[in-house]
Amino acid sequence: MSTFDIIVLGSGPGGYVTAIRAAQLGFKTAIIEKESLGGVCLNWGCIPTKALLKSAQVFQYLQHAEDYGLKVKGADKDFDAVVKRSRGVADGMSKGVQFLMKKNKIEVIKGYGTLKAGKKVSVKAEDGSTTEYSASNIIIATGARSRELPSLPQDGKKIIGYREAMTLDKQPKKMIVVGSGAIGIEFAYFYNSMGTEVTVVEYLPNIVPVEDEDVSKQLERSFKKAGVKVMTSAEVTSVDTSGDGVKATVKTAKGEKVLEADIVLSAVGIKTNIENIGLEDVGIATDRDKILVNDYYQTNIPGYYAIGDVTPGPALAHVASAEGILCVEKLADMHVEPLDYGNIPGCTYCSPEVASVGLTEKQAKEQGFDIKVGKFPFSASGKAKASGASDGFVKVIFDAKYGEWLGCHMIGAGVTDMIAEAVLGRKLETTGHEVLKAIHPHPTMSEAVMEAVAAAYDEVIHL
Ligand SMILES: Cc1cc2nc3c(=O)[nH]c(=O)nc-3n(C[C@H](O)[C@H](O)[C@H](O)COP(=O)(O)OP(=O)(O)OC[C@H]3O[C@@H](n4cnc5c(N)ncnc54)[C@H](O)[C@@H]3O)c2cc1C
């Protein structure tokens, strides 16, 4: 039986990053994967969606070329080619992970892994053969899949999940998107930009419900302006798929409504891959669909660890990677500090983009903080105006007493790249005054951060 220091089960951004860091630290490492290397993120999540969104954005630019004094004749889309490009980008990224595994001398084991007691994993290969491997430490990183609701049973054709939504062979004329978290909103933006008539149905009172209310409202306005229909405080209770298209019954405060479309996209969250991987045989504890871990990702059974989407905490690629790195650094006896789950940025890559970190204004008030709030609209930014992207704003929240940067919320072009400033500032325990005195380059969208902070302290210049 082959023996390793560390075996990682699953090769998403949790698993493959963990394996690389483990190899860097001198551990003899293997990674087990049943599909393509790179997990959901590279193959079915972050990367292929951003490729689709880029195509949508370019198409939008072409359609609005005249706004920039340009004439583009006959701009049209080729849906197949857009999907093909996205798959090509995903394949290229997965091949990149293959290269990284080789470079770091990590053994890649193809097949379905099942945990066994005594720190072993049994792997069933495609040809049906089974091989057992053992390791001093086993790290579970099996990730998640699209969550199914009884009212929205996915058939992959008329009621679909995210995998089908990024590989449809025909562009639907009409689509209902159920759920307005990042995944639902990104697909709603993509399909609307490509010319599909899109209705977003959200159970809660606001779209992107985890965001600051001002951001949710602004995004709803922008989406409506772009032609997306938005229904909030509304629930799809059933879908009739018997005819040519779908008929979705939607319950709202004003009564029931039936929406007709070609396809329903169910984007109501994720379900972790914790079944049939041997957790029960080993005795690993779970709670509400997640594997329970401590601050260093140890499960209740010594020698077994879990990271990424299978554990509690935000289901994001950068979180999975950070957890895996911390887990193996702890195994290498390095001095590590638990992750600060209060300082994790979240982004939605529609247009305008949404990005945030820390407390919303409502949360800050609920937690009893006396706060200073500053807001700077991109309509007052020279760079935004020059770019034809003046939708949105930056909003910052500070603790009035000690100047702690409690939260930062952005909506606008390119803000998913800008949020890192707030993450770093908060990590370094920066005060508003320090951000204000850090000179931001002109003209940039990032000046809006400095101006929003200035607004919080009544020193704003360009408003
Ligand atoms: C449409 C979409 C868009 C997203 N966009 C973003 C984004 O922009 N930014 C962001 O941060 N996050 C995004 N996410 C979330 C992100 O993809 C996940 O948080 C991330 O992939 C989780 O990483 P992971 O390593 O925990 O698991 P996964 O990426 O799910 O990887 C798990 C891997 O384990 C393998 N596996 C499972 N069971 C076994 C087994 N028994 N044997 C062998 N292999 C197994 C799976 O095949 C898979 O490859 C998006 C998700 C979706 C669905």
mmCIF file with all atom_site columns, C-alpha atoms in Angstrom, residues 52-200:
data_model
loop_
_atom_site.group_PDB
_atom_site.id
_atom_site.type_symbol
_atom_site.label_atom_id
_atom_site.label_alt_id
_atom_site.label_comp_id
_atom_site.label_asym_id
_atom_site.label_entity_id
_atom_site.label_seq_id
_atom_site.pdbx_PDB_ins_code
_atom_site.Cartn_x
_atom_site.Cartn_y
_atom_site.Cartn_z
_atom_site.occupancy
_atom_site.B_iso_or_equiv
_atom_site.pdbx_formal_charge
_atom_site.auth_seq_id
_atom_site.auth_comp_id
_atom_site.auth_asym_id
_atom_site.auth_atom_id
_atom_site.pdbx_PDB_model_num
ATOM 1   C CA . LEU A 1 52  ? -19.219 34.134 -19.730 1.00 0.00 ? 52  LEU A CA 1
ATOM 2   C CA . LEU A 1 53  ? -19.589 37.464 -17.949 1.00 0.00 ? 53  LEU A CA 1
ATOM 3   C CA . LYS A 1 54  ? -16.672 38.916 -19.919 1.00 0.00 ? 54  LYS A CA 1
ATOM 4   C CA . SER A 1 55  ? -18.380 37.955 -23.180 1.00 0.00 ? 55  SER A CA 1
ATOM 5   C CA . ALA A 1 56  ? -21.581 39.609 -21.920 1.00 0.00 ? 56  ALA A CA 1
ATOM 6   C CA . GLN A 1 57  ? -19.664 42.757 -21.008 1.00 0.00 ? 57  GLN A CA 1
ATOM 7   C CA . VAL A 1 58  ? -17.920 42.958 -24.384 1.00 0.00 ? 58  VAL A CA 1
ATOM 8   C CA . PHE A 1 59  ? -21.278 42.472 -26.124 1.00 0.00 ? 59  PHE A CA 1
ATOM 9   C CA . GLN A 1 60  ? -22.730 45.299 -24.025 1.00 0.00 ? 60  GLN A CA 1
ATOM 10  C CA . TYR A 1 61  ? -19.811 47.555 -24.993 1.00 0.00 ? 61  TYR A CA 1
ATOM 11  C CA . LEU A 1 62  ? -20.356 46.775 -28.680 1.00 0.00 ? 62  LEU A CA 1
ATOM 12  C CA . GLN A 1 63  ? -24.059 47.539 -28.405 1.00 0.00 ? 63  GLN A CA 1
ATOM 13  C CA . HIS A 1 64  ? -23.340 50.829 -26.669 1.00 0.00 ? 64  HIS A CA 1
ATOM 14  C CA . ALA A 1 65  ? -20.308 51.775 -28.757 1.00 0.00 ? 65  ALA A CA 1
ATOM 15  C CA . GLU A 1 66  ? -22.014 54.997 -29.848 1.00 0.00 ? 66  GLU A CA 1
ATOM 16  C CA . ASP A 1 67  ? -21.921 56.212 -26.237 1.00 0.00 ? 67  ASP A CA 1
ATOM 17  C CA . TYR A 1 68  ? -18.144 56.317 -26.731 1.00 0.00 ? 68  TYR A CA 1
ATOM 18  C CA . GLY A 1 69  ? -18.296 58.002 -30.128 1.00 0.00 ? 69  GLY A CA 1
ATOM 19  C CA . LEU A 1 70  ? -17.720 54.765 -32.029 1.00 0.00 ? 70  LEU A CA 1
ATOM 20  C CA . LYS A 1 71  ? -19.676 53.038 -34.748 1.00 0.00 ? 71  LYS A CA 1
ATOM 21  C CA . VAL A 1 72  ? -19.834 49.241 -34.753 1.00 0.00 ? 72  VAL A CA 1
ATOM 22  C CA . LYS A 1 73  ? -21.865 47.701 -37.535 1.00 0.00 ? 73  LYS A CA 1
ATOM 23  C CA . GLY A 1 74  ? -23.545 44.311 -37.237 1.00 0.00 ? 74  GLY A CA 1
ATOM 24  C CA . ALA A 1 75  ? -22.438 43.485 -33.698 1.00 0.00 ? 75  ALA A CA 1
ATOM 25  C CA . ASP A 1 76  ? -23.986 40.129 -32.910 1.00 0.00 ? 76  ASP A CA 1
ATOM 26  C CA . LYS A 1 77  ? -23.509 37.253 -30.541 1.00 0.00 ? 77  LYS A CA 1
ATOM 27  C CA . ASP A 1 78  ? -22.717 33.604 -31.152 1.00 0.00 ? 78  ASP A CA 1
ATOM 28  C CA . PHE A 1 79  ? -24.036 31.821 -28.060 1.00 0.00 ? 79  PHE A CA 1
ATOM 29  C CA . ASP A 1 80  ? -22.258 28.552 -28.895 1.00 0.00 ? 80  ASP A CA 1
ATOM 30  C CA . ALA A 1 81  ? -18.935 30.329 -29.287 1.00 0.00 ? 81  ALA A CA 1
ATOM 31  C CA . VAL A 1 82  ? -19.451 32.178 -25.993 1.00 0.00 ? 82  VAL A CA 1
ATOM 32  C CA . VAL A 1 83  ? -20.049 28.869 -24.165 1.00 0.00 ? 83  VAL A CA 1
ATOM 33  C CA . LYS A 1 84  ? -17.131 27.251 -26.010 1.00 0.00 ? 84  LYS A CA 1
ATOM 34  C CA . ARG A 1 85  ? -14.795 30.067 -24.971 1.00 0.00 ? 85  ARG A CA 1
ATOM 35  C CA . SER A 1 86  ? -15.847 29.639 -21.336 1.00 0.00 ? 86  SER A CA 1
ATOM 36  C CA . ARG A 1 87  ? -15.238 25.872 -21.467 1.00 0.00 ? 87  ARG A CA 1
ATOM 37  C CA . GLY A 1 88  ? -11.863 26.484 -23.097 1.00 0.00 ? 88  GLY A CA 1
ATOM 38  C CA . VAL A 1 89  ? -10.831 28.857 -20.313 1.00 0.00 ? 89  VAL A CA 1
ATOM 39  C CA . ALA A 1 90  ? -11.931 26.286 -17.688 1.00 0.00 ? 90  ALA A CA 1
ATOM 40  C CA . ASP A 1 91  ? -10.040 23.455 -19.428 1.00 0.00 ? 91  ASP A CA 1
ATOM 41  C CA . GLY A 1 92  ? -6.912  25.586 -19.626 1.00 0.00 ? 92  GLY A CA 1
ATOM 42  C CA . MET A 1 93  ? -7.096  26.361 -15.902 1.00 0.00 ? 93  MET A CA 1
ATOM 43  C CA . SER A 1 94  ? -7.555  22.673 -15.042 1.00 0.00 ? 94  SER A CA 1
ATOM 44  C CA . LYS A 1 95  ? -4.486  21.822 -17.146 1.00 0.00 ? 95  LYS A CA 1
ATOM 45  C CA . GLY A 1 96  ? -2.641  24.521 -15.206 1.00 0.00 ? 96  GLY A CA 1
ATOM 46  C CA . VAL A 1 97  ? -3.426  22.630 -11.980 1.00 0.00 ? 97  VAL A CA 1
ATOM 47  C CA . GLN A 1 98  ? -2.085  19.420 -13.578 1.00 0.00 ? 98  GLN A CA 1
ATOM 48  C CA . PHE A 1 99  ? 1.151   21.273 -14.268 1.00 0.00 ? 99  PHE A CA 1
ATOM 49  C CA . LEU A 1 100 ? 1.304   22.598 -10.686 1.00 0.00 ? 100 LEU A CA 1
ATOM 50  C CA . MET A 1 101 ? 0.795   19.094 -9.274  1.00 0.00 ? 101 MET A CA 1
ATOM 51  C CA . LYS A 1 102 ? 3.680   17.789 -11.373 1.00 0.00 ? 102 LYS A CA 1
ATOM 52  C CA . LYS A 1 103 ? 5.902   20.743 -10.540 1.00 0.00 ? 103 LYS A CA 1
ATOM 53  C CA . ASN A 1 104 ? 5.348   20.198 -6.807  1.00 0.00 ? 104 ASN A CA 1
ATOM 54  C CA . LYS A 1 105 ? 5.763   16.387 -7.097  1.00 0.00 ? 105 LYS A CA 1
ATOM 55  C CA . ILE A 1 106 ? 2.270   15.710 -5.818  1.00 0.00 ? 106 ILE A CA 1
ATOM 56  C CA . GLU A 1 107 ? 0.873   12.282 -6.707  1.00 0.00 ? 107 GLU A CA 1
ATOM 57  C CA . VAL A 1 108 ? -2.462  12.662 -8.478  1.00 0.00 ? 108 VAL A CA 1
ATOM 58  C CA . ILE A 1 109 ? -4.762  9.687  -7.914  1.00 0.00 ? 109 ILE A CA 1
ATOM 59  C CA . LYS A 1 110 ? -7.760  9.557  -10.262 1.00 0.00 ? 110 LYS A CA 1
ATOM 60  C CA . GLY A 1 111 ? -10.943 8.018  -8.920  1.00 0.00 ? 111 GLY A CA 1
ATOM 61  C CA . TYR A 1 112 ? -13.616 8.120  -6.240  1.00 0.00 ? 112 TYR A CA 1
ATOM 62  C CA . GLY A 1 113 ? -12.168 8.162  -2.730  1.00 0.00 ? 113 GLY A CA 1
ATOM 63  C CA . THR A 1 114 ? -13.815 6.710  0.356   1.00 0.00 ? 114 THR A CA 1
ATOM 64  C CA . LEU A 1 115 ? -12.400 7.265  3.837   1.00 0.00 ? 115 LEU A CA 1
ATOM 65  C CA . LYS A 1 116 ? -11.539 4.234  5.947   1.00 0.00 ? 116 LYS A CA 1
ATOM 66  C CA . ALA A 1 117 ? -10.710 3.932  9.632   1.00 0.00 ? 117 ALA A CA 1
ATOM 67  C CA . GLY A 1 118 ? -6.992  3.774  10.442  1.00 0.00 ? 118 GLY A CA 1
ATOM 68  C CA . LYS A 1 119 ? -6.203  6.776  8.219   1.00 0.00 ? 119 LYS A CA 1
ATOM 69  C CA . LYS A 1 120 ? -6.762  5.013  4.923   1.00 0.00 ? 120 LYS A CA 1
ATOM 70  C CA . VAL A 1 121 ? -8.557  5.967  1.734   1.00 0.00 ? 121 VAL A CA 1
ATOM 71  C CA . SER A 1 122 ? -9.895  3.479  -0.762  1.00 0.00 ? 122 SER A CA 1
ATOM 72  C CA . VAL A 1 123 ? -10.002 4.748  -4.339  1.00 0.00 ? 123 VAL A CA 1
ATOM 73  C CA . LYS A 1 124 ? -12.218 3.281  -7.029  1.00 0.00 ? 124 LYS A CA 1
ATOM 74  C CA . ALA A 1 125 ? -10.794 3.989  -10.477 1.00 0.00 ? 125 ALA A CA 1
ATOM 75  C CA . GLU A 1 126 ? -12.849 4.416  -13.668 1.00 0.00 ? 126 GLU A CA 1
ATOM 76  C CA . ASP A 1 127 ? -12.116 0.812  -14.683 1.00 0.00 ? 127 ASP A CA 1
ATOM 77  C CA . GLY A 1 128 ? -13.720 -0.390 -11.418 1.00 0.00 ? 128 GLY A CA 1
ATOM 78  C CA . SER A 1 129 ? -10.466 -1.426 -9.722  1.00 0.00 ? 129 SER A CA 1
ATOM 79  C CA . THR A 1 130 ? -9.963  -0.392 -6.101  1.00 0.00 ? 130 THR A CA 1
ATOM 80  C CA . THR A 1 131 ? -6.679  0.604  -4.424  1.00 0.00 ? 131 THR A CA 1
ATOM 81  C CA . GLU A 1 132 ? -6.053  1.528  -0.803  1.00 0.00 ? 132 GLU A CA 1
ATOM 82  C CA . TYR A 1 133 ? -3.714  4.324  0.293   1.00 0.00 ? 133 TYR A CA 1
ATOM 83  C CA . SER A 1 134 ? -2.713  5.396  3.776   1.00 0.00 ? 134 SER A CA 1
ATOM 84  C CA . ALA A 1 135 ? -1.420  8.661  5.248   1.00 0.00 ? 135 ALA A CA 1
ATOM 85  C CA . SER A 1 136 ? -0.487  10.213 8.566   1.00 0.00 ? 136 SER A CA 1
ATOM 86  C CA . ASN A 1 137 ? -3.053  12.938 7.843   1.00 0.00 ? 137 ASN A CA 1
ATOM 87  C CA . ILE A 1 138 ? -6.098  12.957 5.605   1.00 0.00 ? 138 ILE A CA 1
ATOM 88  C CA . ILE A 1 139 ? -7.674  16.245 4.548   1.00 0.00 ? 139 ILE A CA 1
ATOM 89  C CA . ILE A 1 140 ? -11.260 16.165 3.291   1.00 0.00 ? 140 ILE A CA 1
ATOM 90  C CA . ALA A 1 141 ? -11.995 18.806 0.624   1.00 0.00 ? 141 ALA A CA 1
ATOM 91  C CA . THR A 1 142 ? -14.874 17.236 -1.304  1.00 0.00 ? 142 THR A CA 1
ATOM 92  C CA . GLY A 1 143 ? -16.756 20.531 -1.787  1.00 0.00 ? 143 GLY A CA 1
ATOM 93  C CA . ALA A 1 144 ? -20.386 20.939 -2.744  1.00 0.00 ? 144 ALA A CA 1
ATOM 94  C CA . ARG A 1 145 ? -22.949 20.826 -5.525  1.00 0.00 ? 145 ARG A CA 1
ATOM 95  C CA . SER A 1 146 ? -26.132 22.669 -6.445  1.00 0.00 ? 146 SER A CA 1
ATOM 96  C CA . ARG A 1 147 ? -28.775 22.417 -3.719  1.00 0.00 ? 147 ARG A CA 1
ATOM 97  C CA . GLU A 1 148 ? -32.133 20.968 -4.746  1.00 0.00 ? 148 GLU A CA 1
ATOM 98  C CA . LEU A 1 149 ? -35.443 22.101 -3.283  1.00 0.00 ? 149 LEU A CA 1
ATOM 99  C CA . PRO A 1 150 ? -38.485 19.794 -3.345  1.00 0.00 ? 150 PRO A CA 1
ATOM 100 C CA . SER A 1 151 ? -40.388 22.554 -5.189  1.00 0.00 ? 151 SER A CA 1
ATOM 101 C CA . LEU A 1 152 ? -37.600 22.763 -7.802  1.00 0.00 ? 152 LEU A CA 1
ATOM 102 C CA . PRO A 1 153 ? -36.512 19.223 -8.683  1.00 0.00 ? 153 PRO A CA 1
ATOM 103 C CA . GLN A 1 154 ? -33.690 19.652 -11.198 1.00 0.00 ? 154 GLN A CA 1
ATOM 104 C CA . ASP A 1 155 ? -34.110 17.616 -14.380 1.00 0.00 ? 155 ASP A CA 1
ATOM 105 C CA . GLY A 1 156 ? -31.130 19.223 -16.119 1.00 0.00 ? 156 GLY A CA 1
ATOM 106 C CA . LYS A 1 157 ? -33.308 20.425 -19.014 1.00 0.00 ? 157 LYS A CA 1
ATOM 107 C CA . LYS A 1 158 ? -36.167 22.649 -17.882 1.00 0.00 ? 158 LYS A CA 1
ATOM 108 C CA . ILE A 1 159 ? -35.215 23.049 -14.235 1.00 0.00 ? 159 ILE A CA 1
ATOM 109 C CA . ILE A 1 160 ? -31.477 23.385 -14.214 1.00 0.00 ? 160 ILE A CA 1
ATOM 110 C CA . GLY A 1 161 ? -28.572 24.029 -11.849 1.00 0.00 ? 161 GLY A CA 1
ATOM 111 C CA . TYR A 1 162 ? -25.405 26.046 -12.446 1.00 0.00 ? 162 TYR A CA 1
ATOM 112 C CA . ARG A 1 163 ? -23.586 23.350 -14.438 1.00 0.00 ? 163 ARG A CA 1
ATOM 113 C CA . GLU A 1 164 ? -26.296 23.222 -17.100 1.00 0.00 ? 164 GLU A CA 1
ATOM 114 C CA . ALA A 1 165 ? -26.686 27.024 -16.991 1.00 0.00 ? 165 ALA A CA 1
ATOM 115 C CA . MET A 1 166 ? -23.125 27.454 -18.258 1.00 0.00 ? 166 MET A CA 1
ATOM 116 C CA . THR A 1 167 ? -23.303 24.780 -20.960 1.00 0.00 ? 167 THR A CA 1
ATOM 117 C CA . LEU A 1 168 ? -26.744 25.182 -22.580 1.00 0.00 ? 168 LEU A CA 1
ATOM 118 C CA . ASP A 1 169 ? -26.677 24.350 -26.301 1.00 0.00 ? 169 ASP A CA 1
ATOM 119 C CA . LYS A 1 170 ? -29.477 26.825 -27.024 1.00 0.00 ? 170 LYS A CA 1
ATOM 120 C CA . GLN A 1 171 ? -29.976 30.240 -25.524 1.00 0.00 ? 171 GLN A CA 1
ATOM 121 C CA . PRO A 1 172 ? -33.398 30.396 -23.817 1.00 0.00 ? 172 PRO A CA 1
ATOM 122 C CA . LYS A 1 173 ? -35.738 33.210 -24.831 1.00 0.00 ? 173 LYS A CA 1
ATOM 123 C CA . LYS A 1 174 ? -37.153 33.468 -21.333 1.00 0.00 ? 174 LYS A CA 1
ATOM 124 C CA . MET A 1 175 ? -35.601 32.378 -18.066 1.00 0.00 ? 175 MET A CA 1
ATOM 125 C CA . ILE A 1 176 ? -36.652 32.431 -14.426 1.00 0.00 ? 176 ILE A CA 1
ATOM 126 C CA . VAL A 1 177 ? -33.759 32.625 -11.968 1.00 0.00 ? 177 VAL A CA 1
ATOM 127 C CA . VAL A 1 178 ? -34.713 31.476 -8.489  1.00 0.00 ? 178 VAL A CA 1
ATOM 128 C CA . GLY A 1 179 ? -32.399 32.900 -5.851  1.00 0.00 ? 179 GLY A CA 1
ATOM 129 C CA . SER A 1 180 ? -30.489 36.180 -5.973  1.00 0.00 ? 180 SER A CA 1
ATOM 130 C CA . GLY A 1 181 ? -27.236 35.280 -4.265  1.00 0.00 ? 181 GLY A CA 1
ATOM 131 C CA . ALA A 1 182 ? -24.021 35.736 -6.268  1.00 0.00 ? 182 ALA A CA 1
ATOM 132 C CA . ILE A 1 183 ? -24.635 32.714 -8.526  1.00 0.00 ? 183 ILE A CA 1
ATOM 133 C CA . GLY A 1 184 ? -28.234 33.620 -9.437  1.00 0.00 ? 184 GLY A CA 1
ATOM 134 C CA . ILE A 1 185 ? -27.376 37.280 -10.001 1.00 0.00 ? 185 ILE A CA 1
ATOM 135 C CA . GLU A 1 186 ? -24.363 36.536 -12.210 1.00 0.00 ? 186 GLU A CA 1
ATOM 136 C CA . PHE A 1 187 ? -26.398 34.234 -14.471 1.00 0.00 ? 187 PHE A CA 1
ATOM 137 C CA . ALA A 1 188 ? -29.302 36.723 -14.509 1.00 0.00 ? 188 ALA A CA 1
ATOM 138 C CA . TYR A 1 189 ? -26.916 39.442 -15.696 1.00 0.00 ? 189 TYR A CA 1
ATOM 139 C CA . PHE A 1 190 ? -25.266 37.153 -18.265 1.00 0.00 ? 190 PHE A CA 1
ATOM 140 C CA . TYR A 1 191 ? -28.488 35.908 -19.852 1.00 0.00 ? 191 TYR A CA 1
ATOM 141 C CA . ASN A 1 192 ? -30.145 39.334 -19.811 1.00 0.00 ? 192 ASN A CA 1
ATOM 142 C CA . SER A 1 193 ? -27.103 40.863 -21.541 1.00 0.00 ? 193 SER A CA 1
ATOM 143 C CA . MET A 1 194 ? -27.224 38.146 -24.181 1.00 0.00 ? 194 MET A CA 1
ATOM 144 C CA . GLY A 1 195 ? -30.862 38.988 -24.914 1.00 0.00 ? 195 GLY A CA 1
ATOM 145 C CA . THR A 1 196 ? -32.806 36.477 -22.779 1.00 0.00 ? 196 THR A CA 1
ATOM 146 C CA . GLU A 1 197 ? -35.843 37.852 -20.957 1.00 0.00 ? 197 GLU A CA 1
ATOM 147 C CA . VAL A 1 198 ? -34.935 37.229 -17.301 1.00 0.00 ? 198 VAL A CA 1
ATOM 148 C CA . THR A 1 199 ? -37.053 37.291 -14.138 1.00 0.00 ? 199 THR A CA 1
ATOM 149 C CA . VAL A 1 200 ? -35.280 36.972 -10.787 1.00 0.00 ? 200 VAL A CA 1
#
